[in-house]
Coordinates of C-alpha atoms in Angstrom, one line a residue:
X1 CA 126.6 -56.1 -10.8
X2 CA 128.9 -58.0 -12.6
X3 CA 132.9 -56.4 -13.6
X4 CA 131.9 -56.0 -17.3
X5 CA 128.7 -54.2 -16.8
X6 CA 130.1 -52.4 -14.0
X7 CA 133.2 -51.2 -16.4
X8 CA 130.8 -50.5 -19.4
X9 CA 128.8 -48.4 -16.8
X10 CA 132.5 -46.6 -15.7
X11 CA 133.3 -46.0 -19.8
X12 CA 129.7 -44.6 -20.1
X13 CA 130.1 -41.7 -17.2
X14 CA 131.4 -38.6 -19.3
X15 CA 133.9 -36.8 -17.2
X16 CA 134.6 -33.8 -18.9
X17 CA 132.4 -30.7 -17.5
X18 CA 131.7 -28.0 -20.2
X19 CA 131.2 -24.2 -19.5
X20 CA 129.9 -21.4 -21.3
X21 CA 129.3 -17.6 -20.5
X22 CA 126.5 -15.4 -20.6
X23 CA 126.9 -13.2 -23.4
X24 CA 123.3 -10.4 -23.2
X25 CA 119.9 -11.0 -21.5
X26 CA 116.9 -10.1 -23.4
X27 CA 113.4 -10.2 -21.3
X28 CA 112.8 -13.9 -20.6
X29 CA 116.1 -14.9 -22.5
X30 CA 119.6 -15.7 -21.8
X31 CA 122.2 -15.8 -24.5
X32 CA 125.1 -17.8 -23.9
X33 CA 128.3 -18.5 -25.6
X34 CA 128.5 -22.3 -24.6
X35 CA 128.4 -25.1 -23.3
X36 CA 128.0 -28.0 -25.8
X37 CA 124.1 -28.9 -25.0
X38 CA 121.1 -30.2 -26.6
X39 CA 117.6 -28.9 -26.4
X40 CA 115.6 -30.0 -22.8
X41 CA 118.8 -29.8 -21.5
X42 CA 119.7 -28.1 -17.5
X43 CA 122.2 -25.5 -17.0
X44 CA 123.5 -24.1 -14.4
X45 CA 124.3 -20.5 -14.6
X46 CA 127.0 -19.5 -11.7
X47 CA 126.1 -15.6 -10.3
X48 CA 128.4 -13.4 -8.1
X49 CA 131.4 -13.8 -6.7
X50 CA 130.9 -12.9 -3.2
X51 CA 127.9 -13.9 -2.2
X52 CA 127.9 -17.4 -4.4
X53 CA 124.3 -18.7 -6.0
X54 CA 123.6 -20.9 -8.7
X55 CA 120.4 -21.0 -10.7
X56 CA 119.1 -23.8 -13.3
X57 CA 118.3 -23.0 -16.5
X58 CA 116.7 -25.1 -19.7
X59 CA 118.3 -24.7 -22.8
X60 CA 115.5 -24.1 -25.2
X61 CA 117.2 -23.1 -28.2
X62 CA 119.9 -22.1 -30.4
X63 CA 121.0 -18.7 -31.9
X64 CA 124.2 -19.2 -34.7
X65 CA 126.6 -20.2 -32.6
X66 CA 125.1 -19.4 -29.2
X67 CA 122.6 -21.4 -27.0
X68 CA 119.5 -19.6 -25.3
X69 CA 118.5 -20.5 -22.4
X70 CA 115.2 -19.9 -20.2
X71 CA 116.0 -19.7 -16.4
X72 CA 113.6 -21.3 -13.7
X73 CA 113.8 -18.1 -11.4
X74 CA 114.1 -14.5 -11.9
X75 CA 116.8 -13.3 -13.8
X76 CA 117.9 -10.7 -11.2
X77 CA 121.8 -10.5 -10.8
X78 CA 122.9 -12.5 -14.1
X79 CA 125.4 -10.6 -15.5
X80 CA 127.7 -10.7 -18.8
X81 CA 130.1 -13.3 -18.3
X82 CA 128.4 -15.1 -15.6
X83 CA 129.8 -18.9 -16.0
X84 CA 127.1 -21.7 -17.7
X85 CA 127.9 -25.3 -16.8
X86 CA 126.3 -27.5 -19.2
X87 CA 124.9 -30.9 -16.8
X88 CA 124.2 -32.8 -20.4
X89 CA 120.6 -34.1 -18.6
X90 CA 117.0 -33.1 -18.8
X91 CA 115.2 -32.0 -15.9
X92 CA 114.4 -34.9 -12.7
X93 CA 112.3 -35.3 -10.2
X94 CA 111.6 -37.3 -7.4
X95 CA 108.4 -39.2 -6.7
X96 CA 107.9 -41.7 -4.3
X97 CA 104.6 -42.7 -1.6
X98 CA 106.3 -40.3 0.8
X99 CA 105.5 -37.7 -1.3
X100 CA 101.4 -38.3 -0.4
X101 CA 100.3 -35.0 1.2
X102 CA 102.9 -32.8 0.1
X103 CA 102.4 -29.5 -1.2
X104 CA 105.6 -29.4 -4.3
X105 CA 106.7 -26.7 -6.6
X106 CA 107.3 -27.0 -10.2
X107 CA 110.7 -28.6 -9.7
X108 CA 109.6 -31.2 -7.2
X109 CA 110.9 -29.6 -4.1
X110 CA 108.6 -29.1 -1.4
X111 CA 106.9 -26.2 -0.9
X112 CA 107.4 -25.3 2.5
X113 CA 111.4 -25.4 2.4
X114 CA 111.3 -28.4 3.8
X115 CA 113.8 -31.4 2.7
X116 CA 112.1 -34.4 0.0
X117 CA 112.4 -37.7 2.6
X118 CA 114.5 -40.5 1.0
X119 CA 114.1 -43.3 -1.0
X120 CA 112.6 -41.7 -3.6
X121 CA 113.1 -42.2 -7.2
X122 CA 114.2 -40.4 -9.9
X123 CA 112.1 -39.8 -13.1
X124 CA 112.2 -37.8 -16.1
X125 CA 109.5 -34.7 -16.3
X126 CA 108.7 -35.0 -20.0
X127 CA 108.2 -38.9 -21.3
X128 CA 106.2 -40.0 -24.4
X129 CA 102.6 -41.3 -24.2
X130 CA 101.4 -44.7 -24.2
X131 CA 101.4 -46.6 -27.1
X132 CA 97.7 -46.1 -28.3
X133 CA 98.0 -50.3 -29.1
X134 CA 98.8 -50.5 -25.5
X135 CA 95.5 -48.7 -23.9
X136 CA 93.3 -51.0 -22.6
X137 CA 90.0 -49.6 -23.5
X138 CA 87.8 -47.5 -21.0
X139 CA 85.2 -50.0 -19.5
X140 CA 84.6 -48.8 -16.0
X141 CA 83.3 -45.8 -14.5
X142 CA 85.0 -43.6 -11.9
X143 CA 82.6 -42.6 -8.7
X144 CA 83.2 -39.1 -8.6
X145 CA 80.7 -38.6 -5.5
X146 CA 79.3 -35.9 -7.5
X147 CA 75.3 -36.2 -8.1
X148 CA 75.2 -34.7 -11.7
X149 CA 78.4 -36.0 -12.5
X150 CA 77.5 -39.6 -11.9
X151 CA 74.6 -39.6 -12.8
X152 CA 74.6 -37.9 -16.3
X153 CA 77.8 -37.7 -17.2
X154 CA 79.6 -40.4 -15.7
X155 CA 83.4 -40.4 -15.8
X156 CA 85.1 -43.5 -17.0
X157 CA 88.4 -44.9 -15.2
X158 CA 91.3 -43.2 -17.6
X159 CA 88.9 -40.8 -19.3
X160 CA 90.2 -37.6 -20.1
X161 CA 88.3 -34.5 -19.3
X162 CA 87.6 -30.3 -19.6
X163 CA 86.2 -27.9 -17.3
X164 CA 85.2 -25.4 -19.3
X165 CA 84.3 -22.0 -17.5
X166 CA 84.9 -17.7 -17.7
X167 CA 86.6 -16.9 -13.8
X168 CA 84.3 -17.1 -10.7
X169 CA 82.0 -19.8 -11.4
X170 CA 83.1 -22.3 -9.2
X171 CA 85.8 -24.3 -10.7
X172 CA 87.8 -24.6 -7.7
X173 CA 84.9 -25.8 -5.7
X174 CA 84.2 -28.0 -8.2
X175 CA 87.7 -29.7 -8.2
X176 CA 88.0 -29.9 -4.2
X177 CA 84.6 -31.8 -4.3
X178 CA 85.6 -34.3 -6.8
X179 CA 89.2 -34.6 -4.8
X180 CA 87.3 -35.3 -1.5
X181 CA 84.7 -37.7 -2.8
X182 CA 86.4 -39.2 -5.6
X183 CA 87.2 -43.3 -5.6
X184 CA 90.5 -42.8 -7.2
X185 CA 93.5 -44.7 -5.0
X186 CA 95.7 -40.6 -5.6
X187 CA 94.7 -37.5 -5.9
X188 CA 97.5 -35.6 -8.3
X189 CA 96.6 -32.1 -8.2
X190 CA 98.3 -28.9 -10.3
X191 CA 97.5 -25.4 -9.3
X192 CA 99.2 -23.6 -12.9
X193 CA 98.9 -19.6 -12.8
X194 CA 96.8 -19.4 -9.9
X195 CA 97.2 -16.0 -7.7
X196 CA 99.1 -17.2 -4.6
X197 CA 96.2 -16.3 -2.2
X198 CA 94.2 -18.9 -3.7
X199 CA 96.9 -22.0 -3.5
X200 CA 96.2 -21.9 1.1
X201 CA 92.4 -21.3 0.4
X202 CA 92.3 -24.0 -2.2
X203 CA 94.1 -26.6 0.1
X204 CA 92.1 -25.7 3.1
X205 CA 89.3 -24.6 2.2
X206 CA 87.9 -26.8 -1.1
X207 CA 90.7 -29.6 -0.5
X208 CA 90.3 -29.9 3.2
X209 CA 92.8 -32.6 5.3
X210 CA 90.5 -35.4 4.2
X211 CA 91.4 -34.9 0.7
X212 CA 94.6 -33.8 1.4
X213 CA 95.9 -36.7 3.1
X214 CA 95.2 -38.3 -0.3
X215 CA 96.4 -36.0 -2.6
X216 CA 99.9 -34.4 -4.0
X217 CA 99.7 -31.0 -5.1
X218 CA 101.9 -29.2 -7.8
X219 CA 101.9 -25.3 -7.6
X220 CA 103.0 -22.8 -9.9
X221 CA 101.9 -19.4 -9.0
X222 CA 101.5 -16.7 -11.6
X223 CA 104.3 -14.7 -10.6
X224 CA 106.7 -17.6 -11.6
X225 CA 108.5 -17.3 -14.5
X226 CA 107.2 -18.7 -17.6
X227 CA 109.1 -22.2 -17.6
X228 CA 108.1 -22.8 -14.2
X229 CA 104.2 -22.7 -15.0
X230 CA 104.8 -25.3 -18.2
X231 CA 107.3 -27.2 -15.8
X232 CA 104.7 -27.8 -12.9
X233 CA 102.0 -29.3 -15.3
X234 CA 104.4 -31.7 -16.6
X235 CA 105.5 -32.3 -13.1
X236 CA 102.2 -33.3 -12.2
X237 CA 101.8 -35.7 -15.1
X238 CA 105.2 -37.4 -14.6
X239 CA 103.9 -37.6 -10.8
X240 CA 100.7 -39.2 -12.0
X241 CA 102.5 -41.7 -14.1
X242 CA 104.7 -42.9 -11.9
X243 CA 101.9 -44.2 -9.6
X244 CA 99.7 -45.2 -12.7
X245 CA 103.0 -47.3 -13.3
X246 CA 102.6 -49.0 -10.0
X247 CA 99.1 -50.4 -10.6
X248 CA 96.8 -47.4 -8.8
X249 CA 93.9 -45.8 -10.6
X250 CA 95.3 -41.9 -10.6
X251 CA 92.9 -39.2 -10.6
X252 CA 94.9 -35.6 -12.1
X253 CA 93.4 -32.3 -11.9
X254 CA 95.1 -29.5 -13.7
X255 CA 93.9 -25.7 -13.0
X256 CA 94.1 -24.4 -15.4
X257 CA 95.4 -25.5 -19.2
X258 CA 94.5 -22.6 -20.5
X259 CA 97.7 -20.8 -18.3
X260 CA 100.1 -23.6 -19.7
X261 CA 99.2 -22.7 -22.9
X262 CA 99.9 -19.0 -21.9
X263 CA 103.0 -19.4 -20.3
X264 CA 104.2 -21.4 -23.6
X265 CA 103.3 -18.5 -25.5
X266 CA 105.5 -16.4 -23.7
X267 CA 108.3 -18.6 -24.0
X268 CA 107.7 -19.0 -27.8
X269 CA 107.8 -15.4 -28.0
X270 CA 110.9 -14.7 -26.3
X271 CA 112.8 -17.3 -28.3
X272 CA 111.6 -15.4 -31.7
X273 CA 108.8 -18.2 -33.3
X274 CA 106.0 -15.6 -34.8
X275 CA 102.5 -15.4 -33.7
X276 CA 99.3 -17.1 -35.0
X277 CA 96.0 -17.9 -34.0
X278 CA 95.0 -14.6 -31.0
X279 CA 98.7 -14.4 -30.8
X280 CA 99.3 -17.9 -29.9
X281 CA 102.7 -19.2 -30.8
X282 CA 102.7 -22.7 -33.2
X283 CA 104.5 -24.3 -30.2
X284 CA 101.8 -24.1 -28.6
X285 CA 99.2 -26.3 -30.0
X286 CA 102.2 -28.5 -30.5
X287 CA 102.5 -29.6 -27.1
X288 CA 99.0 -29.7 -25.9
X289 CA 98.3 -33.1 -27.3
X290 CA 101.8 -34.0 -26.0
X291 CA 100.9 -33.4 -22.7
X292 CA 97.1 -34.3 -22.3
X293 CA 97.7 -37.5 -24.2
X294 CA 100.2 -38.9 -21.9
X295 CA 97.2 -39.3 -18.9
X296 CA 94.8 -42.0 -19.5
X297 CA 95.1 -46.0 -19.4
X298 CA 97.9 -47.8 -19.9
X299 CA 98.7 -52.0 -19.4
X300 CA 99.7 -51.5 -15.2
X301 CA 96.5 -48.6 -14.3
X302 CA 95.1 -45.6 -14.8
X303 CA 95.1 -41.8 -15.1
X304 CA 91.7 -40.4 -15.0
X305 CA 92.3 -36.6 -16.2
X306 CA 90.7 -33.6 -15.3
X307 CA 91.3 -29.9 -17.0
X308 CA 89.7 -26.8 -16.0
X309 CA 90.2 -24.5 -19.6
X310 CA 89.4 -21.0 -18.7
X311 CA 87.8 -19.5 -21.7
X312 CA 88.3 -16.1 -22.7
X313 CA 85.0 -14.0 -22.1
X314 CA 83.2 -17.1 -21.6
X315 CA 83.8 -18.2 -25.3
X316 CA 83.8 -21.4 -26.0
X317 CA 85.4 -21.6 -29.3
X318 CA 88.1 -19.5 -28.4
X319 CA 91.6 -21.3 -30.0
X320 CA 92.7 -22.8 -26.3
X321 CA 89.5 -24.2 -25.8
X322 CA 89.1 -25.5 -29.0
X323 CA 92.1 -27.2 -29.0
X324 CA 91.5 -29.1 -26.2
X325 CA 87.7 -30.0 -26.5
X326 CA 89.0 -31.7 -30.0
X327 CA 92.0 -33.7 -28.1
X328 CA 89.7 -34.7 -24.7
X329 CA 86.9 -37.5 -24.1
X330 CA 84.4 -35.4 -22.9
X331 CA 83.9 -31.7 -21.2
X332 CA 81.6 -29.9 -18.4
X333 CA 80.7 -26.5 -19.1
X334 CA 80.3 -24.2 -16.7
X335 CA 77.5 -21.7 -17.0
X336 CA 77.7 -18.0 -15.7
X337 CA 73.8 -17.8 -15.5
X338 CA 73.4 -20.8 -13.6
X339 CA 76.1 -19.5 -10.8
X340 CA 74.0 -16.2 -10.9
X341 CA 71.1 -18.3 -9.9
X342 CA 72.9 -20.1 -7.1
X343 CA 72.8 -23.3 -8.8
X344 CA 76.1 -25.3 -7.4
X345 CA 77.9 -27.0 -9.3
X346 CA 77.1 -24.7 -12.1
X347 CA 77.5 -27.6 -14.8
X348 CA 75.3 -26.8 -17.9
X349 CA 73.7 -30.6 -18.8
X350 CA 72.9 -29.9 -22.2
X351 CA 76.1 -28.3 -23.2
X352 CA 78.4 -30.8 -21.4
X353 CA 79.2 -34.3 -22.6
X354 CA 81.2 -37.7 -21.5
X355 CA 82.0 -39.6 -24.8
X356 CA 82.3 -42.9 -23.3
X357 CA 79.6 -42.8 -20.6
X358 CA 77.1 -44.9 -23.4
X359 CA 79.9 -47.5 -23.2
X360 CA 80.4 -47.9 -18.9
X361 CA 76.8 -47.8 -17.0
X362 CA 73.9 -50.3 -17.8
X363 CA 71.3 -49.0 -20.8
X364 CA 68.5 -48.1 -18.2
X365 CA 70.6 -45.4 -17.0
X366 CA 71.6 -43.9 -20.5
X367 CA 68.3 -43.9 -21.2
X368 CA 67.2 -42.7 -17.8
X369 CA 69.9 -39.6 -18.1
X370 CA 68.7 -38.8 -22.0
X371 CA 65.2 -38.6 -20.4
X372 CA 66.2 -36.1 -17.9
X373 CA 67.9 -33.9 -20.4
X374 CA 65.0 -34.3 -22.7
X375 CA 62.8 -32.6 -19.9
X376 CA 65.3 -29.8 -19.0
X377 CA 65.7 -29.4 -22.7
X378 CA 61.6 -29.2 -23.4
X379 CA 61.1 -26.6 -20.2
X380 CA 63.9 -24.2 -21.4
X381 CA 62.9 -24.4 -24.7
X382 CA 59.7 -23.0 -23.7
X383 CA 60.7 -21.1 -20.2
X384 CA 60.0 -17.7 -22.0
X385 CA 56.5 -18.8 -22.7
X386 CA 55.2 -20.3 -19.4
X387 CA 57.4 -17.3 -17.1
X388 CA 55.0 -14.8 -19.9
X389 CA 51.8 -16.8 -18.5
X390 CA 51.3 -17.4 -23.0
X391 CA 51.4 -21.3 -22.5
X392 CA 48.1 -23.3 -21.5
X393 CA 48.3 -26.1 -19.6
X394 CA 46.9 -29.2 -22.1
X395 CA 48.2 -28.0 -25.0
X396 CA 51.6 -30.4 -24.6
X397 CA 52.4 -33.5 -23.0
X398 CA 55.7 -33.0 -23.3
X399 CA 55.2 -29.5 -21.8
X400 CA 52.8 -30.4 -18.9
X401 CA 55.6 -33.0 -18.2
X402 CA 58.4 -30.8 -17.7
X403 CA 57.0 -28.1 -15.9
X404 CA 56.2 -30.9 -13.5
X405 CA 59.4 -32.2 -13.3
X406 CA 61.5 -28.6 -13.1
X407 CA 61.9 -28.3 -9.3
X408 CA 63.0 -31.9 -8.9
X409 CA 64.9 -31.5 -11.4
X410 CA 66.7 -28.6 -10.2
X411 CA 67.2 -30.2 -7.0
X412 CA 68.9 -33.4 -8.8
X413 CA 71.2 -30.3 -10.0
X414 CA 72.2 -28.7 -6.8
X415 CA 74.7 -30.2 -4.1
X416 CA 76.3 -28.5 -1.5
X417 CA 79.8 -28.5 -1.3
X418 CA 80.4 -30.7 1.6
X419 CA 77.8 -33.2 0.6
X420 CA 79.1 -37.1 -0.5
X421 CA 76.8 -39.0 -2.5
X422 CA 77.1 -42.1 -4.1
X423 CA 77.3 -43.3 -7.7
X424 CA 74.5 -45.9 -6.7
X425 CA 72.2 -42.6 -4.9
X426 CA 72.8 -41.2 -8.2
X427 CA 71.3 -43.6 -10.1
X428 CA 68.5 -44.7 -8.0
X429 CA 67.2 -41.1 -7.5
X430 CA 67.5 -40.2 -11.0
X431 CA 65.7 -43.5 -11.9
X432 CA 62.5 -42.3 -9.5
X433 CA 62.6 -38.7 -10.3
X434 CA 62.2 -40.0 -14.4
X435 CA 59.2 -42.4 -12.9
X436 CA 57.4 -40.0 -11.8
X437 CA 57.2 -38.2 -15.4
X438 CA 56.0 -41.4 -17.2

């Protein structure tokens, strides 16, 4: 470095620390008299004077003359007058390749206690997305290693896309399977309000060491405070950049949005904004797009995004899910009936869609996938009918057809969990299954 930059750098540093103090706690919120500090900022808030702690806080708004502040732990043992230094930065982490088969928290930091190895780099948690002009558009698929998936709703490298399910239909499963047999160079995964039973099953269990060993995973249980849940997604996607930045074709999986979106609402509520749609702050449908926009392509690689969206009483037009349907390229619903019938993965064909798989596989497969769903469509249709013994064989091609096809279709449906199949086995088995209809 040469002496002028090196003495611009020197005249840049600001030297002067500022403090505040705490003046009430309310719920979620800290009040504080001081310091000087802008909104995103980190505090830290010094507690007790025996046994010495310091916890970070975010600044996340302002009150007349007095700053509020939401911590990133509990606020057990803050008291009135507890002293606020003001750091004048926004929340880091640190992301490097050593970081590939960690298990994180919200703030970075590794799970298990443990100490982050070096040479890592520093990067900001909240950054802006691409430049739409700068998106290269989506032109190849993604092998997800998942029979239905591939082979009627193929994924597209940088698509963006839902999960949309009620609890207990196999979500979970569905992500571990897609993390295990995916192509994708990384696996970026965020557990966001999940009960902290699930985070060691999930890992073990649906994740497995195979997909592990490829994978980093982000986890915010649901007893963590509010700006800890909205951290560890936007942990994840600043994780996921970083590597997209590096050339690698990403693949992030966020359980759930719908939780992020809640944990926002709290925080909205707590700083005073009113409540709208279900009780849903404006805040929050202010920073979903922020957030799912910043995945996809950009000009150095890819981030192909999946969300799981828990909807409320399996609704699908609840305000969450809404939201996010309108700002994705494609969603999977998840059908409670299907589950019922044992029918893994659970994916309802005719209610999910991928919005650029038309543009990514070769015409005889579109038209081989629309054939298939014209079948399932035609049996359903008339299931009530043929189960009621009130439809006669003869009376519709169409008919005859698909109550011909039904059980292979099914079994095109199914796949056990532990099962790999190729995007190529997808296509050539869906191909013969639709040959035998003609």
């Amino acid at each position: 470095m040469k002496a002028s930059e090196l003495l611009s750098t020197i005249d840049a540093i600001d030297s002067y620390k500022r403090y505040g103090r705490v003046k009430k706690v309310i719920g979620l919120m800290i009040e504080s008299q001081g310091p000087e500090s802008s909104i995103g900022d980190v505090c830290l808030i010094h507690i007790g004077t025996k046994n010495k702690r310091v916890i970070k806080a975010e600044v996340v708004g302002f009150k007349e003359e007095n700053i509020i502040l939401m911590p990133y732990t509990t606020v057990n043992d803050i008291s009135p007058g507890c002293l606020v230094e003001g750091t004048s930065d926004p929340l880091e982490i640190k992301v490097g390749a050593a970081l590939i088969g960690s298990v994180l928290d919200a703030l970075g930091n590794p799970l298990d206690g443990s100490s982050l190895p070096r040479g890592l780099k520093s990067v900001p948690i909240e950054q802006e997305p691409p430049n739409p002009l700068s998106r290269p558009p989506i032109s190849a698929s993604m092998e997800m290693g998942v029979r239905l998936i591939d082979g009627l709703l193929t994924v597209g490298t940088g698509q963006r896309l839902g999960i949309f399910a009620g609890s207990g239909v196999g979500k979970s499963t569905l992500l571990g399977m897609i993390a295990r047999n995916t192509k994708a160079d990384l696996n970026v995964i965020a557990l966001i309000g999940e009960r902290g039973r699930e985070v060691r099953e999930f890992i073990e269990r649906d994740l497995g060491p195979e997909g592990l060993k490829r994978s980093i995973v982000v986890v915010a249980t649901s007893d963590t405070p509010a700006l800890m849940r909205i951290k560890g997604a936007y942990t994840a996607t600043a994780i996921a950049e970083y590597f997209r930045d590096k050339g690698l074709n990403v693949m992030l999986m966020m359980d759930s949005v719908t939780r992020v979106a809640m944990a926002q609402r709290e925080v909205g509520l707590a700083i005073g904004e009113p409540p709208t749609t279900k009780g849903y702050t404006p805040s929050v449908f202010a920073i979903l797009p922020k957030l799912l926009e910043r995945t996809g392509t950009n000009e150095f690689g890819s981030i192909t995004a999946i969300y799981t969206v828990l909807v409320d009483g399996d609704d699908m037009n609840e305000p969450i899910a809404d939201t996010v349907r309108g700002i994705l390229d494609g969603h999977y619903v998840l059908d409670r009936e299907l589950a019922n019938k044992g029918q893994y993965p659970a994916v309802n064909v005719l209610k999910s869609v991928s919005r650029v798989m038309n543009h990514i596989v070769p015409k005889e497969h579109v038209q081989a996938a629309e054939k298939l769903r014209d079948y399932l469509s035609t049996y359903i249709n008339s299931e009530d009918l043929i189960n009621i013994g009130a439809y006669k064989k003869g009376s519709s091609k169409e008919i005859d057809t698909a109550i011909q096809l039904y059980p292979a279709i099914i079994s095109y449906l199914k796949q056990a969990t532990d099962e790999k199949i190729s995007m190529e086995e997808s296509f050539h088995s869906l191909v013969s299954l639709i040959g035998t209809g003609d």
